Tab-separated table of C-alpha atoms and ligand atoms in Angstrom:
chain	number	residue	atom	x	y	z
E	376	UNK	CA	-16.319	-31.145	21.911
E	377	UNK	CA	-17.163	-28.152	19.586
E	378	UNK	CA	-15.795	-27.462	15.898
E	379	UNK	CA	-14.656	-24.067	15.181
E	380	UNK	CA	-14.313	-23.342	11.236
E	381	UNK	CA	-12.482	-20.520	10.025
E	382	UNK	CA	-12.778	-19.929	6.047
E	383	UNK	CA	-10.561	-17.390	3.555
E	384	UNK	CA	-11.585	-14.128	4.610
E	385	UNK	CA	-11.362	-14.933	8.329
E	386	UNK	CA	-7.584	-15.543	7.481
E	387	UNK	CA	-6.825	-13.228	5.103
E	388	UNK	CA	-4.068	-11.510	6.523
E	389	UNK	CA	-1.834	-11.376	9.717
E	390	UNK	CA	-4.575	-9.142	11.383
E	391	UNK	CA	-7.087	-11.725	10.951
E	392	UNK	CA	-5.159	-14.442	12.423
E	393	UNK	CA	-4.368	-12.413	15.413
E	394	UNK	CA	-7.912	-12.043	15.649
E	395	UNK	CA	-8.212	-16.000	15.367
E	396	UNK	CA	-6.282	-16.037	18.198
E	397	UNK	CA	-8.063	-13.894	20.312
E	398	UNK	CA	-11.431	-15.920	19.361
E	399	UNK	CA	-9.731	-18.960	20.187
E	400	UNK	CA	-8.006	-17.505	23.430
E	401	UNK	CA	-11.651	-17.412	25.156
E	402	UNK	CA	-12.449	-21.027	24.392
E	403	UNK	CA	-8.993	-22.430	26.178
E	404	UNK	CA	-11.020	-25.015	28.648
E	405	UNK	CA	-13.152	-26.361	25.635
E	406	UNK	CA	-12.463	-29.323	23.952
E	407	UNK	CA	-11.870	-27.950	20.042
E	408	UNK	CA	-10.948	-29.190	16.424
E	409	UNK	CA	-10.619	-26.365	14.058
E	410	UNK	CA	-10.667	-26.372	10.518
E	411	UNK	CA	-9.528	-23.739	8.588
E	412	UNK	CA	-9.483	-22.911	4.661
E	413	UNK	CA	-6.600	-21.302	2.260
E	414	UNK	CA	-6.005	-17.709	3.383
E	415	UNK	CA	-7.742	-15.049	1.185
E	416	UNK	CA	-8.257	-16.020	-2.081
E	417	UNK	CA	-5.358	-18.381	-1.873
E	418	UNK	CA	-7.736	-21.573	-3.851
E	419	UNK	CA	-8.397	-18.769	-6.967
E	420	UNK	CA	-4.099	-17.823	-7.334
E	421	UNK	CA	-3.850	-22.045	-6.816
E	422	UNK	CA	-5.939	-22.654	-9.743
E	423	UNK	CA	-4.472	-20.138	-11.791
E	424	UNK	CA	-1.434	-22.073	-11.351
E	425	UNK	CA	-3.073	-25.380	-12.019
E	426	UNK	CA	-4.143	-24.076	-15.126
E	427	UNK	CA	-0.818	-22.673	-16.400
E	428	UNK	CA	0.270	-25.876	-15.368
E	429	UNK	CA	-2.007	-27.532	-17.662
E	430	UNK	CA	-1.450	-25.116	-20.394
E	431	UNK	CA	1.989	-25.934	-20.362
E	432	UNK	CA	2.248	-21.911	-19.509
E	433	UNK	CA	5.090	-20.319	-17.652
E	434	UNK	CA	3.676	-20.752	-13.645
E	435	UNK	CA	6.435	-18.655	-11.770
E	436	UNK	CA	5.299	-15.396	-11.554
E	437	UNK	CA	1.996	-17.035	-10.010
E	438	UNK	CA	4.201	-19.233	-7.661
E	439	UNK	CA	6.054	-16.341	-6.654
E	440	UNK	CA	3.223	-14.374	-5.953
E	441	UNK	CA	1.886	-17.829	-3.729
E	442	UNK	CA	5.364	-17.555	-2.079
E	443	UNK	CA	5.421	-14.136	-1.412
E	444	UNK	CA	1.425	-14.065	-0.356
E	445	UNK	CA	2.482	-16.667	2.723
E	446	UNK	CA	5.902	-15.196	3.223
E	447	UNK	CA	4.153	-11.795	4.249
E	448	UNK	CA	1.651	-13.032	6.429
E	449	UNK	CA	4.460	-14.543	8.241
E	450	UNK	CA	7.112	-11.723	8.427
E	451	UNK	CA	4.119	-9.906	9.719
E	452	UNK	CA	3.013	-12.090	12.867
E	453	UNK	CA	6.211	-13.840	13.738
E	454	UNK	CA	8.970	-11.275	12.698
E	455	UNK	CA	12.820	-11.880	12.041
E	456	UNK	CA	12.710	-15.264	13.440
E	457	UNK	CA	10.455	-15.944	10.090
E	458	UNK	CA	13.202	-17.126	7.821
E	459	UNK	CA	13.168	-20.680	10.239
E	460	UNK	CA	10.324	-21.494	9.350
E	461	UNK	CA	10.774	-24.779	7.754
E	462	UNK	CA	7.297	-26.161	7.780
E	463	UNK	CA	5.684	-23.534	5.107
E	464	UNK	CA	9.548	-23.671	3.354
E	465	UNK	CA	9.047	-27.188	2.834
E	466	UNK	CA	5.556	-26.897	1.082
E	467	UNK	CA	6.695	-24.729	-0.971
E	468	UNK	CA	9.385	-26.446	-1.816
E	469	UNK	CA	6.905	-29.851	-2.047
E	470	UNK	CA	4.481	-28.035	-4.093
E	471	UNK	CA	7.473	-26.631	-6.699
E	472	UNK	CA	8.804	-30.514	-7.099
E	473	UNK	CA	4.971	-31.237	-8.088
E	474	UNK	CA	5.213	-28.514	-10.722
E	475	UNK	CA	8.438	-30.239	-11.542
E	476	UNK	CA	6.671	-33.694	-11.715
E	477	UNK	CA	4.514	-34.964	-14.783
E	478	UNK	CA	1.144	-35.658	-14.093
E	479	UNK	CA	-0.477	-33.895	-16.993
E	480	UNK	CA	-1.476	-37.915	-18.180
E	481	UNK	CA	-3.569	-37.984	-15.232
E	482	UNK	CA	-6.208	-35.101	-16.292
E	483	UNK	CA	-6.776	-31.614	-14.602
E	484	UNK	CA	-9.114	-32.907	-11.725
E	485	UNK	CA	-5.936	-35.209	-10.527
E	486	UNK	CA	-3.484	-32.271	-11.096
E	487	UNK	CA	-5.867	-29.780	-9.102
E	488	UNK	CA	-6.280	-31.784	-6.072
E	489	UNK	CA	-2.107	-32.038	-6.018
E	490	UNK	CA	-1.670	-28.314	-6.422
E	491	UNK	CA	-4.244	-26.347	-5.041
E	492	UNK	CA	-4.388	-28.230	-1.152
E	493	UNK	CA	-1.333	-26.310	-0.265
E	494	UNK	CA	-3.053	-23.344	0.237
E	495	UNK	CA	-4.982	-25.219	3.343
E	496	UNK	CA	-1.482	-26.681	4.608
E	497	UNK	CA	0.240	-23.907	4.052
E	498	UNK	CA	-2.463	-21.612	6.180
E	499	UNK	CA	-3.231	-24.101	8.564
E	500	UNK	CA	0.690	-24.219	9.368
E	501	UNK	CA	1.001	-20.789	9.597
E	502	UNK	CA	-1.747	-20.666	12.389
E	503	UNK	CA	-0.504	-23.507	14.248
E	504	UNK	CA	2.452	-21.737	14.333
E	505	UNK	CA	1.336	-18.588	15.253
E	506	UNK	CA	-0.895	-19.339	17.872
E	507	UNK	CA	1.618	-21.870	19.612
E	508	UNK	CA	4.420	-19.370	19.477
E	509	UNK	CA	1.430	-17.261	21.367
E	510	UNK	CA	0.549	-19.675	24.375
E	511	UNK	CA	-2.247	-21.159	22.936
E	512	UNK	CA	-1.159	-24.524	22.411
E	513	UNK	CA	-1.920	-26.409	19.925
E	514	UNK	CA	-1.467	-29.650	17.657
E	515	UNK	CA	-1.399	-29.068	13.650
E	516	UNK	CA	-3.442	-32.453	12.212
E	517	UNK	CA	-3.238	-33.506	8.417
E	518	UNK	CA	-7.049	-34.096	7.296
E	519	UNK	CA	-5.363	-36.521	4.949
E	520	UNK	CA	-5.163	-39.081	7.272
E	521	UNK	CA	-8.752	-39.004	8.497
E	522	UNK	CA	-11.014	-37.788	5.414
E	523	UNK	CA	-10.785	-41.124	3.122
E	524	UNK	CA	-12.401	-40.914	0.138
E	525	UNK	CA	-13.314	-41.744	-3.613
E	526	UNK	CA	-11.157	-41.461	-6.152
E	527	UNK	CA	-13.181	-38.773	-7.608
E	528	UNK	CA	-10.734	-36.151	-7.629
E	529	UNK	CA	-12.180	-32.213	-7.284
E	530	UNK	CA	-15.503	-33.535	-6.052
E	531	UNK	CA	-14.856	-36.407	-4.291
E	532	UNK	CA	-16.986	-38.697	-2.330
E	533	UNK	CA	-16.460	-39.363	1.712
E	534	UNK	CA	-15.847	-43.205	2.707
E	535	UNK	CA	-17.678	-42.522	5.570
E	536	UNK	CA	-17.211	-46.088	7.775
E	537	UNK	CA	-13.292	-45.471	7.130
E	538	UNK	CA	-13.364	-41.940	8.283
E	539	UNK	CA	-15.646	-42.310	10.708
E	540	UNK	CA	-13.762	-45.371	12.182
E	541	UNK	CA	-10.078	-43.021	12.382
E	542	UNK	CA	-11.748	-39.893	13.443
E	543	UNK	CA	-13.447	-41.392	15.945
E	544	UNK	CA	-10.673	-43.732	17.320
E	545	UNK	CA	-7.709	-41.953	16.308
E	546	UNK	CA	-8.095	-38.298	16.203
E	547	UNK	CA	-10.585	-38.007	18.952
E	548	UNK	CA	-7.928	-38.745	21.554
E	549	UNK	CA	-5.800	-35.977	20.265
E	550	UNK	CA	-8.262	-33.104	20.394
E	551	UNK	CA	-9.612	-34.466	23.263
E	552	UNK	CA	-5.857	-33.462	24.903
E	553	UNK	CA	-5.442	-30.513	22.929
E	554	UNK	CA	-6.698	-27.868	20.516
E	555	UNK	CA	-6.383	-29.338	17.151
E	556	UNK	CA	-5.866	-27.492	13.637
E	557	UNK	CA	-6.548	-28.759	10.838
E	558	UNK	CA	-7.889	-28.559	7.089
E	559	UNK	CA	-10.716	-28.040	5.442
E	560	UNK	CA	-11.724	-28.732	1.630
E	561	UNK	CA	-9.018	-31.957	1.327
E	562	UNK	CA	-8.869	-35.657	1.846
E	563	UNK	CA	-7.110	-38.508	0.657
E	564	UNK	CA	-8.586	-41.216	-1.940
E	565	UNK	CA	-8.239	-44.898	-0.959
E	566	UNK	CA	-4.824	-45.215	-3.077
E	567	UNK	CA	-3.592	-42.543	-1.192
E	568	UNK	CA	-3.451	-39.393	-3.022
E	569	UNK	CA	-4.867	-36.136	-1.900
E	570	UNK	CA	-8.429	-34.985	-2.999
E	571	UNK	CA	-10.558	-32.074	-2.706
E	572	UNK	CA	-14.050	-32.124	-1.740
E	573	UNK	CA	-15.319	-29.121	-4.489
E	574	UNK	CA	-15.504	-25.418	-4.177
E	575	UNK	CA	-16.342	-24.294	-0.222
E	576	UNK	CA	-15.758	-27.677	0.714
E	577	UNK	CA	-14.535	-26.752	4.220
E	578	UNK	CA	-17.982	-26.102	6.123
E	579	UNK	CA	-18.168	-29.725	4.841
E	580	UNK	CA	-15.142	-30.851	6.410
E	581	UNK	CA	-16.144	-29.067	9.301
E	582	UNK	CA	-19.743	-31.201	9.124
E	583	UNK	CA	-17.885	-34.502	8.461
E	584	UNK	CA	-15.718	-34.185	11.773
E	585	UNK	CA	-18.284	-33.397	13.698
E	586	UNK	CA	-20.645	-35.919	13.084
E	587	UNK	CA	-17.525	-38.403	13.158
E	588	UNK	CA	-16.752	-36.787	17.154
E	589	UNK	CA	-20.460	-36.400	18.297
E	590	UNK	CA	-19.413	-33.016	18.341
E	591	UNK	CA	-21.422	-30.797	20.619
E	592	UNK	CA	-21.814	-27.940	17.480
E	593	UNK	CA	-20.356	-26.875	14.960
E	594	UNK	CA	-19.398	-22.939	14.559
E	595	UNK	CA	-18.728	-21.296	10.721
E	596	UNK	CA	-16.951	-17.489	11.640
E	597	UNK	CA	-17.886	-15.479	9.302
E	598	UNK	CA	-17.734	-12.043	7.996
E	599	UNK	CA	-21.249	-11.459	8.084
E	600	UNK	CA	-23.484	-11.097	11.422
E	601	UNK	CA	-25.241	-14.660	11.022
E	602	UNK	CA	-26.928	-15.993	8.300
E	603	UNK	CA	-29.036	-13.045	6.635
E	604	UNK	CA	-32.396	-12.814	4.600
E	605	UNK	CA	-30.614	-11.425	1.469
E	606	UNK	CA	-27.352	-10.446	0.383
E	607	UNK	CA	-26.823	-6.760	2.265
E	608	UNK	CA	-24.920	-5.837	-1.059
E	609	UNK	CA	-27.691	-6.499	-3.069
E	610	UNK	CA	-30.875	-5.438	-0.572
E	611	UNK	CA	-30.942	-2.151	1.587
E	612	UNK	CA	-32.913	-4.026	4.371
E	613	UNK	CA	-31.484	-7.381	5.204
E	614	UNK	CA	-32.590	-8.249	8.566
E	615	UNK	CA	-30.269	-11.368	10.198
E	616	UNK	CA	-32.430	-14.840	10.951
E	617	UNK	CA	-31.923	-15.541	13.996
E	618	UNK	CA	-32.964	-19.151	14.085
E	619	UNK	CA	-33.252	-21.101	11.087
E	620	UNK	CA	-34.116	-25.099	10.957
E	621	UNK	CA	-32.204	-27.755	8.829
E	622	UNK	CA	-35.033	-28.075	6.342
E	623	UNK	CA	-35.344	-24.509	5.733
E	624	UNK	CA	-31.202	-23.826	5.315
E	625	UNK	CA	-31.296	-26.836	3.118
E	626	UNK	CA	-33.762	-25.373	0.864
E	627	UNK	CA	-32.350	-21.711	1.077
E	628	UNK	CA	-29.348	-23.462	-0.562
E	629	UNK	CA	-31.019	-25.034	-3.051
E	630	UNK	CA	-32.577	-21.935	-4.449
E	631	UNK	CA	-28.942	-20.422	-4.021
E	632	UNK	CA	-27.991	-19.076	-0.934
E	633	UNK	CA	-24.496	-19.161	-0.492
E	634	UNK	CA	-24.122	-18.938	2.816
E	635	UNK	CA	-24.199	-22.034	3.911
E	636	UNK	CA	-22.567	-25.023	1.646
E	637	UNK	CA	-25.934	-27.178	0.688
E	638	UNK	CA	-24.031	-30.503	1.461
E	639	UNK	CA	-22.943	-29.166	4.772
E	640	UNK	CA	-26.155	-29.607	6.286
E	641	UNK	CA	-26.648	-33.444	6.045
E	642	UNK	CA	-24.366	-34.689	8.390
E	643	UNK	CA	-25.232	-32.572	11.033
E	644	UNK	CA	-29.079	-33.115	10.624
E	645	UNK	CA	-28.325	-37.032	10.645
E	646	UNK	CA	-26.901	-36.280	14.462
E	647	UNK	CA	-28.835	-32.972	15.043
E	648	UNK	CA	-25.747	-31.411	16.314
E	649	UNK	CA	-26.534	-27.527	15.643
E	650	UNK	CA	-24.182	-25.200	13.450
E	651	UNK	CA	-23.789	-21.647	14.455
E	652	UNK	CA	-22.761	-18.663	11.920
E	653	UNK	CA	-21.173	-16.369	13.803
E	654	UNK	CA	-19.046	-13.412	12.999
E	655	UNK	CA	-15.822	-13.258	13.654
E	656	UNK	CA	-15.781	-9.136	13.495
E	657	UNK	CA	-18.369	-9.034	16.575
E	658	UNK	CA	-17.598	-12.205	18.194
E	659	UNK	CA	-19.940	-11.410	20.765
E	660	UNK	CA	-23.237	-11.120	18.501
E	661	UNK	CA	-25.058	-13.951	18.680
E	662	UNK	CA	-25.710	-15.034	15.343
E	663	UNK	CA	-27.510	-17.739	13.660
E	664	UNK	CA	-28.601	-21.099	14.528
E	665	UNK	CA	-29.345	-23.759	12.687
E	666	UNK	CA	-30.867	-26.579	14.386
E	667	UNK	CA	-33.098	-29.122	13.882
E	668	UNK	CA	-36.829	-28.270	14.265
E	669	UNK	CA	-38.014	-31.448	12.545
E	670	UNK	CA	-40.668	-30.515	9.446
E	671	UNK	CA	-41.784	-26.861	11.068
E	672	UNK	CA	-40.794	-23.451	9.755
E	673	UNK	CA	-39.655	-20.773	12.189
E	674	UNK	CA	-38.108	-18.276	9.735
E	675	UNK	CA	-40.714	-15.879	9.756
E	676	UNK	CA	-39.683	-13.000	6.868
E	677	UNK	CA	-38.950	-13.351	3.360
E	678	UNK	CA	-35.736	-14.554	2.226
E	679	UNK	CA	-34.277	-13.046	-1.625
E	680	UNK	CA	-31.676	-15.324	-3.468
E	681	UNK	CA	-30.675	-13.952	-6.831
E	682	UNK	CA	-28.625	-16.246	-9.173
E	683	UNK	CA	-27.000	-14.037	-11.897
E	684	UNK	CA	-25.789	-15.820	-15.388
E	685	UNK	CA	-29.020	-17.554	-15.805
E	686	UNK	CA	-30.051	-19.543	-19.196
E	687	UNK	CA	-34.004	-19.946	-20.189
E	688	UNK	CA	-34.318	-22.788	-22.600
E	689	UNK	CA	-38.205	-22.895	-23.758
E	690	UNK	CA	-38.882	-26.061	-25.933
E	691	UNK	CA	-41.673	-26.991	-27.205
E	692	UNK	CA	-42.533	-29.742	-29.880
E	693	UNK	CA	-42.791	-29.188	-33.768
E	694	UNK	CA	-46.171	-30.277	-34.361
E	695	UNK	CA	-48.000	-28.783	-31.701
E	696	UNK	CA	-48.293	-32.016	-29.393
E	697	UNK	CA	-48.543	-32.125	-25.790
E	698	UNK	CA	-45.622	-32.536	-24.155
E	699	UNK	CA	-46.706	-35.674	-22.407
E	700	UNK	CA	-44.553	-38.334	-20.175
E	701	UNK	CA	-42.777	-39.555	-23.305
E	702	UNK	CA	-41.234	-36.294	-23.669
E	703	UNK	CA	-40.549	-35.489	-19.924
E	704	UNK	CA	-38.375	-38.426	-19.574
E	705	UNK	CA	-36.763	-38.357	-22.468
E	706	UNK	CA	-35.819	-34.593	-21.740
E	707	UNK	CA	-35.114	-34.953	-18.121
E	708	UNK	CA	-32.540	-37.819	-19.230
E	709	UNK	CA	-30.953	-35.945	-21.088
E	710	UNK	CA	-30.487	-33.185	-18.824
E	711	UNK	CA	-29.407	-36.044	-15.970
E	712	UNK	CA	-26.434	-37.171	-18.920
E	713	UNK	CA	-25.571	-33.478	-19.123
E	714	UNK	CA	-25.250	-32.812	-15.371
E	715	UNK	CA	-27.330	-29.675	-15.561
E	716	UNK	CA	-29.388	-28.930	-12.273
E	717	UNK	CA	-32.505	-27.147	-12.845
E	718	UNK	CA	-32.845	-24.282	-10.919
E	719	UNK	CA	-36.751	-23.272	-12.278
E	720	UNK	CA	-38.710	-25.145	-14.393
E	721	UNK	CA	-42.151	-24.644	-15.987
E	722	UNK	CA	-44.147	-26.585	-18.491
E	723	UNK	CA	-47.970	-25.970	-20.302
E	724	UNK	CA	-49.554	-28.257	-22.705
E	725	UNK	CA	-46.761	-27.832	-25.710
E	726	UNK	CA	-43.738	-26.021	-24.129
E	727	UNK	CA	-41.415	-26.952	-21.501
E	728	UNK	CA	-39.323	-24.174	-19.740
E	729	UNK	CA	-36.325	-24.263	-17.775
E	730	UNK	CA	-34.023	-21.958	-15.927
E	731	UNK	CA	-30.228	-23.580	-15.298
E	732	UNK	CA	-26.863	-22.065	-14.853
E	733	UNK	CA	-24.737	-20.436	-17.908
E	734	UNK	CA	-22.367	-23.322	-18.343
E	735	UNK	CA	-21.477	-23.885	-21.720
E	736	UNK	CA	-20.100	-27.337	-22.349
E	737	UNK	CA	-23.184	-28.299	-20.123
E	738	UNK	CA	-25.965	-26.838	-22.331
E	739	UNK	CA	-24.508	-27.627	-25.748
E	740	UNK	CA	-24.208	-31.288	-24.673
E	741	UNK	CA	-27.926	-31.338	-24.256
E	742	UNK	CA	-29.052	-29.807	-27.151
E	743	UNK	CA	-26.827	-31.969	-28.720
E	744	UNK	CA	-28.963	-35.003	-27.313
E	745	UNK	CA	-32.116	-32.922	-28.136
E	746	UNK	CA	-32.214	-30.528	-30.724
E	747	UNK	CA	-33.662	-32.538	-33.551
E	748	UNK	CA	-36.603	-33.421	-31.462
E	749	UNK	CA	-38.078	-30.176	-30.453
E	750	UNK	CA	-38.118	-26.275	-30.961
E	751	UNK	CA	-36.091	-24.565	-28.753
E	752	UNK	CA	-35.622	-21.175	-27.868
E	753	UNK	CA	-32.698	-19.796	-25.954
E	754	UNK	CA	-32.358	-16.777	-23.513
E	755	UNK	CA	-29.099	-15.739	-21.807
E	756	UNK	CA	-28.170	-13.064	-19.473
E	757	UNK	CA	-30.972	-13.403	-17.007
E	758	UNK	CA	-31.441	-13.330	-13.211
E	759	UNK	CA	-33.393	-15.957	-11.564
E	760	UNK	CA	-34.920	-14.555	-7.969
E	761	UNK	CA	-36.182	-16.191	-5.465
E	762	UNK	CA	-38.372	-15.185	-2.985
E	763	UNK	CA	-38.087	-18.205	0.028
E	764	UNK	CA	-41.137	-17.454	2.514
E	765	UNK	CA	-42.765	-14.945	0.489
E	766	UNK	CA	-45.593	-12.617	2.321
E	767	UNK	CA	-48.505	-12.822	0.811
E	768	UNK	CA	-48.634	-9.484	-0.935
E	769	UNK	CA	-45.096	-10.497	-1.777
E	770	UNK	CA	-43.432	-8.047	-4.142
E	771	UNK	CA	-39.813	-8.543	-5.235
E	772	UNK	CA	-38.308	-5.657	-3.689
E	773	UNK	CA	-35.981	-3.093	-4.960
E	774	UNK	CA	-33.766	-6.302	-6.281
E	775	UNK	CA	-35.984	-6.364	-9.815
E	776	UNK	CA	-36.775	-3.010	-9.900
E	777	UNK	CA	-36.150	-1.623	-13.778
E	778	UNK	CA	-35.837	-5.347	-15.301
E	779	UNK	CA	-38.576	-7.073	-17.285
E	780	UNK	CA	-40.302	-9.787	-15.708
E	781	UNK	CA	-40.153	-12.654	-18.213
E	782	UNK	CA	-41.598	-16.013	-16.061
E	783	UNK	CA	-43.012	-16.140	-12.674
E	784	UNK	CA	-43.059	-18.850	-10.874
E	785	UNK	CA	-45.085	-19.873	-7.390
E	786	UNK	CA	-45.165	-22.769	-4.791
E	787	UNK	CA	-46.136	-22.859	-1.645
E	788	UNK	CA	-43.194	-21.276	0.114
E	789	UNK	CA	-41.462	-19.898	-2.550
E	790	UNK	CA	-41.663	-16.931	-5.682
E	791	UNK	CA	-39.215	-17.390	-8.521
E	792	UNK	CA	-39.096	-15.300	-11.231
E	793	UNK	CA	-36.790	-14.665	-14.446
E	794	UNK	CA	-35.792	-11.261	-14.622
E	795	UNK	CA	-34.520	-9.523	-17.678
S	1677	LIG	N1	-10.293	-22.921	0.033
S	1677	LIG	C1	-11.355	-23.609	-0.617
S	1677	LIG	C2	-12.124	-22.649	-1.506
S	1677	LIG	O1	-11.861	-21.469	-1.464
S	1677	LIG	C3	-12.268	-24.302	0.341
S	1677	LIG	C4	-13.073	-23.372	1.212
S	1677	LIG	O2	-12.704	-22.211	1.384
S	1677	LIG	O3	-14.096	-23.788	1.753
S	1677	LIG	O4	-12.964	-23.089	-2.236
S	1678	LIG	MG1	-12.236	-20.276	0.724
């Protein structure tokens, strides 16, 4: 059994999903579950929406433009007969009476997870559709009744001896019969509303059935050859990796990398089933895959992240002390109350230095909890990159070229530096 996902871009229009279709059209004697995202960027018009929602704004013009979006795509691949059908008129219609309903009580995270999930059952219909009216059968599943989880909407947590125990005795069966669409990104909490599993989420809905089927692999389309050493807009020679293990695409994430969702990764490393990033332009390329090579290392050039909007907060203590233990707990909890991850961090004897991500409410909350205690010094506007697997005689490439240096960084497999 093999899981196929297809995010935004690889449904963007009605020439994309034709060219779904002709991906899928080679795989007819497999065994497949595919999960598929909103089309485009679907998720970013949703949350506009969810936001004039909030706002108490005037949300039609965005609705129409979500109506009109779909509506398209559909006249396109399915012609006249288009005004029939009733599946994508009824979400609509479903997602206008939950603009019509008030839920602004329940908080923004609860109101995103009812609005912006349309965009995956809305595009997930539309490809059912499209590819059954085109001889490639298929059954159109709702994630919601297999992804249980917490009730922590936006970013909420998988109930995974629920889900595991429906996937595998319930929806098994069906894709076992026939090729299965379904979502990514959503679930539904234990009291039985819809949830969202954060930003992306659908290579992790793709992970989560797998491991659930003892899938055989897992296979992201992308618009990109594979899974490359740096971002080709960013680098003029990005060379593709051709083989990558679970510890290594676990760290590239860490330091940034966006190819691959970070949380993605453990499911399929608890079951070692290996994920392919393919592209869906050149479906004949062979990619990238990930696979599990225990502790070892096999990618063998260096890897550039570069994280833009980056903060530098340098503190160090009034009187000159060391910053000892007592002050590295006391700082680190209040980082851990702030939810700031720390992408670089630094200390000597009196300062402490740390590189995290431009978020506002995040950073104000902690030198809220610190400020009185220590000296701190605050620089915005800076680019943290990372060199993963540097060569020795590492330099940064044309990437820093032109910016001041302002903190370097080394371990043993990785370069980070602020950049200016
Ligand atoms: N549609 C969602 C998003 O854009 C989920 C995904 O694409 O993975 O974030
Ligand atoms: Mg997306």
């Amino acid at each position: 059994m093999l899981v196929f996902k297809f995010g935004g871009a690889s449904v963007k229009d009605a020439k994309s999903v034709r060219n779904v279709a002709k991906i899928l059209e080679r795989y007819q004697n497999e065994q497949i579950l595919v999960v598929v995202s909103a089309m485009g960027k679907t998720t970013n018009l949703m949350e506009s929406l969810v936001d004039a929602y909030i706002n108490q704004k005037d949300f039609n013009s965005i609705l129409d433009e979500v109506k009109s979006f779909h509506r398209n795509i559909i006249k396109d691949l399915i012609g006249d007969n288009s005004q029939q059908f009733y599946e994508v008129e009824n979400l609509l219609i479903e997602l206008e009476c939950a603009l019509d309903t008030d839920m602004l009580s329940n908080g923004y995270d609860f109101v995103y997870d009812q609005i912006v999930p349309y965009g995956e059952l809305i595009s997930t219909r539309i490809i059912s559709h499209f590819l059954n009216e085109n001889d490639i059968t298929n059954r159109w599943l709702d994630a919601r009744n297999f992804v249980v989880t917490s009730s922590h909407h936006r970013r909420a947590r998988v109930d995974w001896d629920t889900t595991k125990n429906l996937i595998s005795k319930r929806a098994k069966k069906l894709i076992e019969k026939q090729l299965t669409i379904t979502q990514g990104f959503i679930g539904r909490t234990i009291d039985n509303t819809t949830s969202t599993l954060g930003r992306e989420g659908s290579d992790y809905s793709a992970a989560i059935f797998a491991f659930c089927l003892d899938a055989a692999s897992v296979t992201i389309w992308k618009d990109v050859p594979g899974v490359m050493n740096g971002d080709p807009k960013l680098l003029d020679d990005t060379t593709l990796l051709p083989d990558i293990s679970f510890k290594e695409a676990i760290e590239l994430a860490y330091y940034g990398a966006s190819v691959i969702h970070p949380k993605t990764i453990q499911p399929l490393l608890k079951k070692s089933i290996p994920l392919y990033v393919r592209s869906f332009v050149d479906e004949h390329a062979p990619g990238t895959i990930v696979q599990d090579h225990g502790l070892q290392n096999v990618v063998e050039v260096p890897c550039y992240i570069v994280k833009d909007n980056q903060v530098m907060l340098s503190l160090s203590s009034k009187d000159f002390a060391f910053i000892v233990e007592d002050n590295l707990s006391h700082i680190f909890s209040a980082l851990a109350s702030s939810g700031i991850q720390i992408n670089l961090m630094q200390n000597t004897a009196i300062s402490f230095t740390i590189c995290v991500n431009n978020d506002a409410m995040r950073i104000d909350k902690f030198l809220s909890i610190i400020g009185d205690t220590y000296l701190i010094e605050k620089t915005e506007k800076l680019q943290l990159l990372t060199v993963f697997n540097p060569a020795s005689d590492s330099n940064l490439s044309s990437i820093g070229e032109g910016k001041k240096q302002i903190l370097e960084h080394r371990t043993q497999n990785a370069l980070q530096v602020i950049l200016q």
